[in-house]
XYZ file of N, CA and C in Angstrom:
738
model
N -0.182 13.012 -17.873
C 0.603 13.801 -16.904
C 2.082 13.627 -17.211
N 2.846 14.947 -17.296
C 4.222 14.953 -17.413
C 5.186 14.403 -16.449
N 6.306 13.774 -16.889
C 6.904 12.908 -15.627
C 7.466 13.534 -14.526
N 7.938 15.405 -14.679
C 7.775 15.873 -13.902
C 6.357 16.264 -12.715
N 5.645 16.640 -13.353
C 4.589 16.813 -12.787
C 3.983 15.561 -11.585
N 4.142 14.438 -12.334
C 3.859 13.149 -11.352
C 5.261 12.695 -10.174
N 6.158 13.291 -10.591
C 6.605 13.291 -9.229
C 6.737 14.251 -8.110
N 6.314 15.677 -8.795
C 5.967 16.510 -7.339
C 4.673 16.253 -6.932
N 3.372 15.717 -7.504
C 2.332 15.483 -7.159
C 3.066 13.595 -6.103
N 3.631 13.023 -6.457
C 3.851 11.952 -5.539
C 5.119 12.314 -4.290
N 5.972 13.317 -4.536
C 6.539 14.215 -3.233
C 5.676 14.822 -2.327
N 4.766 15.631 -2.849
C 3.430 16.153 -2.093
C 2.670 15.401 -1.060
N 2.458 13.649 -1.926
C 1.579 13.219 -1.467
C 2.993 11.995 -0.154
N 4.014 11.969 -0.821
C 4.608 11.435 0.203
C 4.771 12.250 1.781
N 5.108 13.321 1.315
C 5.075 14.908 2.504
C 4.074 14.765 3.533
N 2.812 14.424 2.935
C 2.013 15.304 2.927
C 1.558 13.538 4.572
N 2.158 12.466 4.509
C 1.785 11.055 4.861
C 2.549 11.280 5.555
N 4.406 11.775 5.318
C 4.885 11.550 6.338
C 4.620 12.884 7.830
N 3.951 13.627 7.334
C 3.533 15.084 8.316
C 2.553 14.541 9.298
N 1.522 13.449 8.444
C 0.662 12.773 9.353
C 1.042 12.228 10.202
N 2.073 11.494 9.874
C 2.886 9.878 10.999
C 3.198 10.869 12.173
N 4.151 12.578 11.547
C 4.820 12.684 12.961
C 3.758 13.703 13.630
N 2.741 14.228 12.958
C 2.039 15.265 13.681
C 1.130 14.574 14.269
N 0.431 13.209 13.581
C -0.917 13.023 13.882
C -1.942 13.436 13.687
N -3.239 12.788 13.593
C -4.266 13.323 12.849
C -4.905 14.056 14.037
N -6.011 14.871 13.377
C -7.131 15.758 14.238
C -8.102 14.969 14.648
N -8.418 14.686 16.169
C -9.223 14.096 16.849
C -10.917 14.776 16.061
N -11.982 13.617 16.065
C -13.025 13.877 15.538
C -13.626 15.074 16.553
N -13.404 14.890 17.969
C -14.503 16.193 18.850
C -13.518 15.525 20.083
N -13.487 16.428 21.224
C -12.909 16.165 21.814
C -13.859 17.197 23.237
N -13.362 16.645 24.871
C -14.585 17.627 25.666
C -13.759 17.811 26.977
N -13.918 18.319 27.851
C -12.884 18.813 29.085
C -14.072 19.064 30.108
N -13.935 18.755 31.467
C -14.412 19.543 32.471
C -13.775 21.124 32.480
N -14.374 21.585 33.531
C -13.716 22.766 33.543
C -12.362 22.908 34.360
N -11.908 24.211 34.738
C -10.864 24.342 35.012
C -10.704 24.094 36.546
N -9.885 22.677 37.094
C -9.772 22.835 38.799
C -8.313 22.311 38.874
N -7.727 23.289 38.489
C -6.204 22.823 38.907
C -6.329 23.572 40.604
N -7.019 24.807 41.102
C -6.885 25.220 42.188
C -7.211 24.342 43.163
N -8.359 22.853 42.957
C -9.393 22.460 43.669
C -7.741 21.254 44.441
N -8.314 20.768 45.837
C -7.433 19.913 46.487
C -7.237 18.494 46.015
N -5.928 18.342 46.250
C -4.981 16.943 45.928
C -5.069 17.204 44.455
N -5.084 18.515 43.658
C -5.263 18.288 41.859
C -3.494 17.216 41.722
N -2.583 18.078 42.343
C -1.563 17.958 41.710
C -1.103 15.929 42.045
N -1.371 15.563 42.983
C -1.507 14.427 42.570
C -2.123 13.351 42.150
N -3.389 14.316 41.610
C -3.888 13.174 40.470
C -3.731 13.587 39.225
N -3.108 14.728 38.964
C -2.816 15.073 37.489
C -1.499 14.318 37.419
N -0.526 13.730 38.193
C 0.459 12.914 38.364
C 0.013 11.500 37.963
N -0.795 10.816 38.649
C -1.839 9.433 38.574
C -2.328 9.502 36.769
N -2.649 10.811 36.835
C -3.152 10.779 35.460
C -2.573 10.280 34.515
N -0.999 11.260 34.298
C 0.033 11.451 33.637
C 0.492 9.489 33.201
N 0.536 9.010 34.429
C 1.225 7.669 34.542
C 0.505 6.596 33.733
N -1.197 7.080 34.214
C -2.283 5.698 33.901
C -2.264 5.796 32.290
N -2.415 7.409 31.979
C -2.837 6.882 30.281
C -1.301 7.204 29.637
N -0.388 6.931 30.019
C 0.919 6.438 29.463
C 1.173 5.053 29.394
N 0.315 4.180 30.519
C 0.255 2.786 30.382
C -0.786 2.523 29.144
N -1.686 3.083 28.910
C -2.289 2.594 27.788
C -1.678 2.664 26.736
N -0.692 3.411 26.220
C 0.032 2.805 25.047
C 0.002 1.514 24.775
N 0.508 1.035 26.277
C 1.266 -0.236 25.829
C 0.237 -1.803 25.836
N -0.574 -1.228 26.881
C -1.718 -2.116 27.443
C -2.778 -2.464 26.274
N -3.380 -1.320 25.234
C -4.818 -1.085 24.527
C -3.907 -2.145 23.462
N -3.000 -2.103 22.681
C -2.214 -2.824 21.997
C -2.553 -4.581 22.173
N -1.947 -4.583 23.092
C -1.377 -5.615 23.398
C -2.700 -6.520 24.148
N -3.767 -6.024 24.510
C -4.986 -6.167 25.134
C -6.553 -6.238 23.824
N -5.924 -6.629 22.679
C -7.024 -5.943 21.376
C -7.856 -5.329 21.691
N -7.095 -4.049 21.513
C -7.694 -2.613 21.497
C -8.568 -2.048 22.784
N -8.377 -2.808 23.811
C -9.013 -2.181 24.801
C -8.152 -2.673 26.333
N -8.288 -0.896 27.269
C -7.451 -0.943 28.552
C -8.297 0.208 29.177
N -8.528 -0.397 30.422
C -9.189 0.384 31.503
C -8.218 0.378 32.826
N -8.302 1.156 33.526
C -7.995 1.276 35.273
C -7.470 2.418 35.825
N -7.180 2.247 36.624
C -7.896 3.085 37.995
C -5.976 3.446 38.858
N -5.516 4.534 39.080
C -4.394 4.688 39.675
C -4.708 5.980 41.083
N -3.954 5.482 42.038
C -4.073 6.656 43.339
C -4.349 5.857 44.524
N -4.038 6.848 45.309
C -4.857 6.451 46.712
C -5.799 6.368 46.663
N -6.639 5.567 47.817
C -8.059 5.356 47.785
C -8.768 6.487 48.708
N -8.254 7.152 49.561
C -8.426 8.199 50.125
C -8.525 9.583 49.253
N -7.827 9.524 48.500
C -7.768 10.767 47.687
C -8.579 10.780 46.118
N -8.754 11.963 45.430
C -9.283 11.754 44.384
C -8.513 11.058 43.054
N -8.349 10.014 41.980
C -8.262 9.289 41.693
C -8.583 8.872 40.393
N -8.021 9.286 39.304
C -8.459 9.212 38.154
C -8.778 7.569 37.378
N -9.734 7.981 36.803
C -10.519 6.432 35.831
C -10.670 6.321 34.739
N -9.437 5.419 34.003
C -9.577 6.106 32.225
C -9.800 4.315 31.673
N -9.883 5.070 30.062
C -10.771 3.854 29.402
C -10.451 4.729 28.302
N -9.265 3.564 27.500
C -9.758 3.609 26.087
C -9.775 2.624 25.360
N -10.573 2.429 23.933
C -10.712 1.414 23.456
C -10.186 2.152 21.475
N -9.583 0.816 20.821
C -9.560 1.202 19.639
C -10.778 0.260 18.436
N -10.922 0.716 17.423
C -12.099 0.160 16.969
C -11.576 -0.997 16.472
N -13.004 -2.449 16.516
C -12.574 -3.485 16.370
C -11.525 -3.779 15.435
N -11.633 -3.442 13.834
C -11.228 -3.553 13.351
C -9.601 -3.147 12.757
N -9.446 -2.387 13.601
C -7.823 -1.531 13.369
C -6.679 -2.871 13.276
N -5.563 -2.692 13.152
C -4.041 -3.313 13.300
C -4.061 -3.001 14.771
N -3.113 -3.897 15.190
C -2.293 -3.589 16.158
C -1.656 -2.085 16.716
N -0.633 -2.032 15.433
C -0.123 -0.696 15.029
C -0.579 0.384 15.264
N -1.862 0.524 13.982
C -2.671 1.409 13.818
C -3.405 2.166 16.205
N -3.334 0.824 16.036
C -4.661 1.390 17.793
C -3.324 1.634 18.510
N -2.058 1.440 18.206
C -1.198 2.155 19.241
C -0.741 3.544 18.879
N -1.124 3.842 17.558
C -0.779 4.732 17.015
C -1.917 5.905 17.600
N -2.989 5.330 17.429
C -4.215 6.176 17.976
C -4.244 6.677 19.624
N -3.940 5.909 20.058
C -3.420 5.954 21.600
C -2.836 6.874 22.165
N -1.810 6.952 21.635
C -0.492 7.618 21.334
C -1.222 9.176 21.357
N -1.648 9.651 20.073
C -2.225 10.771 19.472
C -3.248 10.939 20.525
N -4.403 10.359 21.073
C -5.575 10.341 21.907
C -4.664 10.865 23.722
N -3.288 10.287 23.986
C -3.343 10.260 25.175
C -2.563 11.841 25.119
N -1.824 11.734 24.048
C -0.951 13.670 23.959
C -1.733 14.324 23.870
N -3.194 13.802 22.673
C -3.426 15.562 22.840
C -4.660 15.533 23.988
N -4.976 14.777 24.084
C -6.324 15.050 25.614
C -5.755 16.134 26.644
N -4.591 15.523 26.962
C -3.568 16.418 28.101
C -3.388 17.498 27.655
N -3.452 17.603 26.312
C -3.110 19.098 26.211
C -4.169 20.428 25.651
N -5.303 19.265 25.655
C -6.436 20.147 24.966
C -7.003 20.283 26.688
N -7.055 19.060 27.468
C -7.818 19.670 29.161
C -6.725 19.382 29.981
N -5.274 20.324 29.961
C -4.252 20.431 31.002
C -5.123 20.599 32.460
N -5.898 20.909 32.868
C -6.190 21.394 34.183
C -7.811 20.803 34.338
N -7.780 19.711 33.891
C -9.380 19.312 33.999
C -9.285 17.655 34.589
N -10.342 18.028 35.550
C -10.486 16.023 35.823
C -10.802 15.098 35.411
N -11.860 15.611 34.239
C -12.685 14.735 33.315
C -12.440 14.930 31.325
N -12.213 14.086 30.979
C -11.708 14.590 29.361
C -12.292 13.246 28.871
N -12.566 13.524 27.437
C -13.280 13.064 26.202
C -12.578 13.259 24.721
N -12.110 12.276 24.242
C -11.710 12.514 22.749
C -11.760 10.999 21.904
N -12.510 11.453 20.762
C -12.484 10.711 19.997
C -12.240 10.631 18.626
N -11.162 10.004 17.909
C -10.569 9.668 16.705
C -11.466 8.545 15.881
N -11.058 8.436 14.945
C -11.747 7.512 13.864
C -11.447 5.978 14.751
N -10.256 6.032 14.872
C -9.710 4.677 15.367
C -9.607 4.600 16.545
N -9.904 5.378 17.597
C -10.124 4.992 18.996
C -10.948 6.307 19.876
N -11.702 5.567 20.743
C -11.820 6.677 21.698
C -10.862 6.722 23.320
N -11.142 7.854 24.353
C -10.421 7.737 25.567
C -11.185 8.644 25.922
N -11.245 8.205 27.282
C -11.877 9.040 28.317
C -11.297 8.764 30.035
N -11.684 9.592 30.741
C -11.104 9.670 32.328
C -12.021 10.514 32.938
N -11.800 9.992 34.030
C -12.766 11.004 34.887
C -12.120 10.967 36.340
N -12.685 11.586 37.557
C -12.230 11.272 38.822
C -13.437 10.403 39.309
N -14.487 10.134 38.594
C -15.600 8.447 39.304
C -15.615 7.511 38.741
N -16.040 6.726 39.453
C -15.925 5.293 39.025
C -16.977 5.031 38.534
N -16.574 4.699 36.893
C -17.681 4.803 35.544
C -17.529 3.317 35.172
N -17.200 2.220 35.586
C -16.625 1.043 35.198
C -17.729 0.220 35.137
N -18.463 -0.121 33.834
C -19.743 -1.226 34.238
C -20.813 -0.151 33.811
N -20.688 1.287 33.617
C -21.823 2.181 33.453
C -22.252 2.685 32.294
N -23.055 2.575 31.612
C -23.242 2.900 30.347
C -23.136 4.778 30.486
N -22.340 5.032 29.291
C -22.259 6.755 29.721
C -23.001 7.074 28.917
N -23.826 8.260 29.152
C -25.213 8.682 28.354
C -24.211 10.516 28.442
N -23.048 10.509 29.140
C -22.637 12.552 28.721
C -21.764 12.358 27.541
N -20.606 11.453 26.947
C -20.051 11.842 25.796
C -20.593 11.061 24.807
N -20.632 11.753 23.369
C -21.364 11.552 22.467
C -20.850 12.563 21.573
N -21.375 11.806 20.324
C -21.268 12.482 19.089
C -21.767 11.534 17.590
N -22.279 13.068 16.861
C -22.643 12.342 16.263
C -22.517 12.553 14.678
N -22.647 11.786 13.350
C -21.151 12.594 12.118
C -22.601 11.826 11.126
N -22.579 12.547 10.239
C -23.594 11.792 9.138
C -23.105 12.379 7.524
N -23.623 11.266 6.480
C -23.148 11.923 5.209
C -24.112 13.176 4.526
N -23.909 13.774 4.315
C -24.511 15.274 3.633
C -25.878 14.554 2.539
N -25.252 13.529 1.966
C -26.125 13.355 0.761
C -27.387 12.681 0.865
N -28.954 12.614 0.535
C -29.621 12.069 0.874
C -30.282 10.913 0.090
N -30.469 10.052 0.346
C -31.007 8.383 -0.135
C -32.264 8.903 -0.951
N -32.390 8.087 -1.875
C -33.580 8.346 -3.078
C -34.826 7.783 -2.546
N -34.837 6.730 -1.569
C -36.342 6.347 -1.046
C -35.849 6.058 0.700
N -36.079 7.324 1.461
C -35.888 7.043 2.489
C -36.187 6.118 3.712
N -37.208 6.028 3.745
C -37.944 5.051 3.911
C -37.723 3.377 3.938
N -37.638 2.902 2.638
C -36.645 1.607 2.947
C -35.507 1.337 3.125
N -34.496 2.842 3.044
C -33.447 2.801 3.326
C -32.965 2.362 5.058
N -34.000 3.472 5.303
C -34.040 3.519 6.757
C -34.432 1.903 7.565
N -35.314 1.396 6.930
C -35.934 0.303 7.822
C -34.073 -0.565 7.607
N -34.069 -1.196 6.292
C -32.713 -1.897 6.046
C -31.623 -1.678 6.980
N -31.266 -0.302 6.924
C -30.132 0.339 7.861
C -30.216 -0.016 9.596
N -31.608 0.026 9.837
C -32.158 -0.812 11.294
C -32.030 -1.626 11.330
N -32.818 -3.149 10.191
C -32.380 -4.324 10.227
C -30.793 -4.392 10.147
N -30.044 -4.187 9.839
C -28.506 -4.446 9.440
C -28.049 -3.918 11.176
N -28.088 -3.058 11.776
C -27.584 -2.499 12.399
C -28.183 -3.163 14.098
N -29.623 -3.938 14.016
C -29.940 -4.494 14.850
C -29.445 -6.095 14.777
N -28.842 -6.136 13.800
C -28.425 -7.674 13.446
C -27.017 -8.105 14.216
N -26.286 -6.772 14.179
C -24.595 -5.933 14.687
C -24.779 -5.720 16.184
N -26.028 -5.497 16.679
C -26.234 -5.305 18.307
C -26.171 -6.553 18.829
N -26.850 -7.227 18.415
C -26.921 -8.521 18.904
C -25.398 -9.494 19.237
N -24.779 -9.413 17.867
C -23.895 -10.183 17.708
C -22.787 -9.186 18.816
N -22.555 -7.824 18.920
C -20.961 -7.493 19.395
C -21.843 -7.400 20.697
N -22.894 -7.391 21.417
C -22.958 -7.682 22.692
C -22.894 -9.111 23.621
N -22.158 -9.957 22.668
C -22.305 -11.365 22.963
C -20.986 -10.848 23.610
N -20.495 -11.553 24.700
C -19.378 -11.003 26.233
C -18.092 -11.948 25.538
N -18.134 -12.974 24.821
C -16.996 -13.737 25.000
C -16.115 -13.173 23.841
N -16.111 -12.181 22.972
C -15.541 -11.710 21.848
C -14.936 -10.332 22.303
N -14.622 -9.748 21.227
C -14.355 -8.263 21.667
C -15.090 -7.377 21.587
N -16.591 -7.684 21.730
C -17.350 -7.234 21.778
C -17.945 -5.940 20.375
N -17.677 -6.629 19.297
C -17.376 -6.048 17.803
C -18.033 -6.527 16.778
N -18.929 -6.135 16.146
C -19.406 -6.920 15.179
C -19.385 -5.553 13.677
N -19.242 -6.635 12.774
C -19.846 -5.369 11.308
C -19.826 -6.495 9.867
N -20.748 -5.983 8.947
C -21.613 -6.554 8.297
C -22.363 -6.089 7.338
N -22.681 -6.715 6.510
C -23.562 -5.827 5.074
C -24.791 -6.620 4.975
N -25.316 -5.619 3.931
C -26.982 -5.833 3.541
C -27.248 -5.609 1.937
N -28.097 -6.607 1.213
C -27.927 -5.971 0.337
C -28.654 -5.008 -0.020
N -28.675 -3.622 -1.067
C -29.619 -3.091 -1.532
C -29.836 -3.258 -2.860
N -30.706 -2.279 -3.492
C -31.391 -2.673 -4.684
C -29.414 -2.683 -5.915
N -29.769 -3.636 -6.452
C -29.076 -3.631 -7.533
C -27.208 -3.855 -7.354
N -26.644 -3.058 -7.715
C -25.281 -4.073 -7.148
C -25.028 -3.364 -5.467
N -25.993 -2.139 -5.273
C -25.522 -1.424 -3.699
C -25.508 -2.452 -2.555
N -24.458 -1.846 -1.694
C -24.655 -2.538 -0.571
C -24.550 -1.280 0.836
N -24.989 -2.144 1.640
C -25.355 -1.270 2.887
C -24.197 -1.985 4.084
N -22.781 -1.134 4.174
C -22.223 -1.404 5.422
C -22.557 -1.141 6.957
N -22.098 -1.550 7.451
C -22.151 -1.503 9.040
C -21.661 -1.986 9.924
N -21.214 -1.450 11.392
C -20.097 -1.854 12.630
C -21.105 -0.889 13.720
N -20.738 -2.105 14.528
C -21.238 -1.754 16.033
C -20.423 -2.786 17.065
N -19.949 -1.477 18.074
C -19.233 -1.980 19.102
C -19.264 -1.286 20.654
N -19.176 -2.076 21.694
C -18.950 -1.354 22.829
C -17.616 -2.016 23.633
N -17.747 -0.651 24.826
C -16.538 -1.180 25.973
C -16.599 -2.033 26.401
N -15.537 -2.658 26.987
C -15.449 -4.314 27.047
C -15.628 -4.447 28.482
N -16.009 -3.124 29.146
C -16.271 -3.025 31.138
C -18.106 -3.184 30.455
N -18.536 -3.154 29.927
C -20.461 -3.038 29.750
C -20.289 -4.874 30.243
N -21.608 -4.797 30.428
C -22.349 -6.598 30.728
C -22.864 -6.463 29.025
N -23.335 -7.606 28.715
C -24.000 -7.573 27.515
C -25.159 -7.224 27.566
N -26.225 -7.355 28.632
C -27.766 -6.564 28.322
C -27.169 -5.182 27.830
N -26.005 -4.066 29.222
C -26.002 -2.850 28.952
C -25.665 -2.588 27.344
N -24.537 -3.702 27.215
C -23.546 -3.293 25.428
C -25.254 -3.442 24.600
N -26.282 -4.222 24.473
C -26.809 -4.212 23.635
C -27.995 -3.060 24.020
N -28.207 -2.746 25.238
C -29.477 -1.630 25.406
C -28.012 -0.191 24.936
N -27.105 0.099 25.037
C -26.246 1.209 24.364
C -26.465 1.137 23.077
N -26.512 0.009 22.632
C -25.835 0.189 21.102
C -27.652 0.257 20.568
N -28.739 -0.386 21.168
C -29.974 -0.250 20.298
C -30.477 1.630 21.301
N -29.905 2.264 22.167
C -29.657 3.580 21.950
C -29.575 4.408 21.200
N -28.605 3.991 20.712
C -27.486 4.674 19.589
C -27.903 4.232 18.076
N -28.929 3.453 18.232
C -29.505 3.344 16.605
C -30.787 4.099 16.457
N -31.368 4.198 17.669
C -32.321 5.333 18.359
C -32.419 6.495 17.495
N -31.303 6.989 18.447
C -30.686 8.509 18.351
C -30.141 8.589 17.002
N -29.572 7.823 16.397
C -29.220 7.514 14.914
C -30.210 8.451 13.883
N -31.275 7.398 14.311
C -32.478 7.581 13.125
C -32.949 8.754 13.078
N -33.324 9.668 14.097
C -33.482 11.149 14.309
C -32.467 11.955 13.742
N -31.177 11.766 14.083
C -30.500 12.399 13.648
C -30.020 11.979 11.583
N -29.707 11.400 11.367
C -29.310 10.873 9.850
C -30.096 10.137 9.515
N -31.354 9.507 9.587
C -32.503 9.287 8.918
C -32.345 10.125 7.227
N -32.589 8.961 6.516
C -32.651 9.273 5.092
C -31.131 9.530 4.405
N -30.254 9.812 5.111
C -28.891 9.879 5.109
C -28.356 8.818 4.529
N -27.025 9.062 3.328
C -26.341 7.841 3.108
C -25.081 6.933 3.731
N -24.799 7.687 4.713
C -24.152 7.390 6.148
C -24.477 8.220 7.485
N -24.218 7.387 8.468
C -24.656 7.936 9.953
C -23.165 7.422 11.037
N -22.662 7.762 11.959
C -22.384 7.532 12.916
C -22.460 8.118 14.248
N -22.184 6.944 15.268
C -22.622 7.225 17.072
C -21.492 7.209 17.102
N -20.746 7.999 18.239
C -19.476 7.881 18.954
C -19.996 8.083 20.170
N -19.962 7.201 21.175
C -20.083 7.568 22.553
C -18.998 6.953 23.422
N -19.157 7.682 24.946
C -17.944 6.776 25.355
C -17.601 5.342 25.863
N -19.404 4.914 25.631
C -19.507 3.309 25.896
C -19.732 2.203 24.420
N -19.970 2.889 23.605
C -20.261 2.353 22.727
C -20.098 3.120 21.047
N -20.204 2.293 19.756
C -20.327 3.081 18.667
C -21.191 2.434 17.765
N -21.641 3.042 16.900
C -22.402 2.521 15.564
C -22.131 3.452 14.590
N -22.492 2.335 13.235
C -21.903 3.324 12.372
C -22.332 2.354 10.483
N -22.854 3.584 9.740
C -23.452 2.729 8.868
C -22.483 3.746 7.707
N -22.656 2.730 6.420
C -22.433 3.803 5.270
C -22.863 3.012 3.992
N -22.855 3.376 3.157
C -23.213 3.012 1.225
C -21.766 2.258 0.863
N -20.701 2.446 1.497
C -19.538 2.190 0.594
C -18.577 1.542 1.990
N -17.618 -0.007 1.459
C -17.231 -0.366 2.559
C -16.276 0.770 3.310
N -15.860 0.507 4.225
C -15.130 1.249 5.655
C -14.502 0.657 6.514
N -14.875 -1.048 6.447
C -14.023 -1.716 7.498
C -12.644 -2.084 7.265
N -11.755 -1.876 7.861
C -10.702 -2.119 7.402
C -10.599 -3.586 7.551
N -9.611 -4.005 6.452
C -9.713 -5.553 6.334
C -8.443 -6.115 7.318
């Protein structure tokens, strides 16, 4: 490559990093109630709203990667948010996600009580009930690799063992409730994996979510050379090639 050439290809790619920092990336799926800005007391809990997940900037940070609560009168309706960033992120990185998760929610469900979005590096959610302690079975999603495994079959059992090994361990209460881990496969392959839940679950719920979500896994990306769960209580997530950030 010509020495011109390698530096508009490294202008491009500088451009192209710093557009990310100030735009932010595209949330993986994101979900809204419907529209009740007409419905009573909206306007001061879209206020409550505004305030609570502006505190999570500072809180999910500073809290490793996870901030929940509750702002309003108790008489009135009363928003309940929760977000968490994945175990493994920086500091940085989960305030950065935060950040991106709490702008654009507001602006993808301006007039909704209940919102859902989830990024690689964090999820957030709110509602007007009190979801605190509840395993959520409505947001979800689910992302798998296109390509398919040469003997499905033992792929699949391995990917269970590995992934039931990860339930166990991030539903233990005194951690951050985070675990991830490899397996080997035939020859130099290895089999990654991370599983984590919200840090409001008890540990029976974090581990009956997360052996859920390996459930629903197998139906869905069975034979697959990666799978992931995004829900709003919990995640799992397997692949052929590492992913955890170190």
């Amino acid at each position: 490559m010509s020495s011109s050439r390698f530096t508009s290809s490294l202008y491009l790619l500088t451009l192209f990093l710093l557009l990310q920092n100030v735009l932010g990336v595209d949330p993986l799926y994101s979900s809204c109630s419907g529209n009740e800005k007409s419905t009573a007391n909206y306007g001061s809990y879209k206020t409550s709203l505004n305030v609570l997940l502006s505190s999570f900037n500072q809180l999910a940070p500073a809290m490793e990667g996870f901030a929940l609560g509750s702002l309003g009168q108790e008489n009135l309706d009363r928003p309940y948010g929760l977000v968490l960033c994945r175990g493994d992120v920086s500091s940085s990185d989960c305030r950065a996600c935060v950040a991106d998760a709490t702008r654009e929610i507001l602006k993808r469900c301006p007039d909704s009580k209940q919102g859902f979005i989830a990024y690689d590096n964090c999820v957030l959610k709110y509602t007007n009930k009190d979801f605190f302690g509840q395993i959520d079975t409505q947001n979800r999603i689910y992302l798998y690799n296109v390509r398919n495994v040469s003997n499905p079959v033992i792929f699949d059992q391995k990917t269970e063992a590995l992934l039931s090994q990860l339930a166990n361990k991030a539903s233990y209460k005194a951690g951050k409730m985070y675990a991830a881990g490899e397996l080997e496969l035939e020859g130099p392959k290895k089999l990654y994996g991370m599983a984590q839940c919200t840090r409001d679950l008890s540990s029976g719920d974090c581990k009956k979510c997360i052996d859920g979500a390996i459930g629903e896994l197998r139906g869905f990306s069975g034979g697959k050379e990666g799978g992931r769960f995004i829900g709003g209580s919990c995640a799992v997530r397997y692949e052929i090639y590492p992913f955890v950030k170190a």
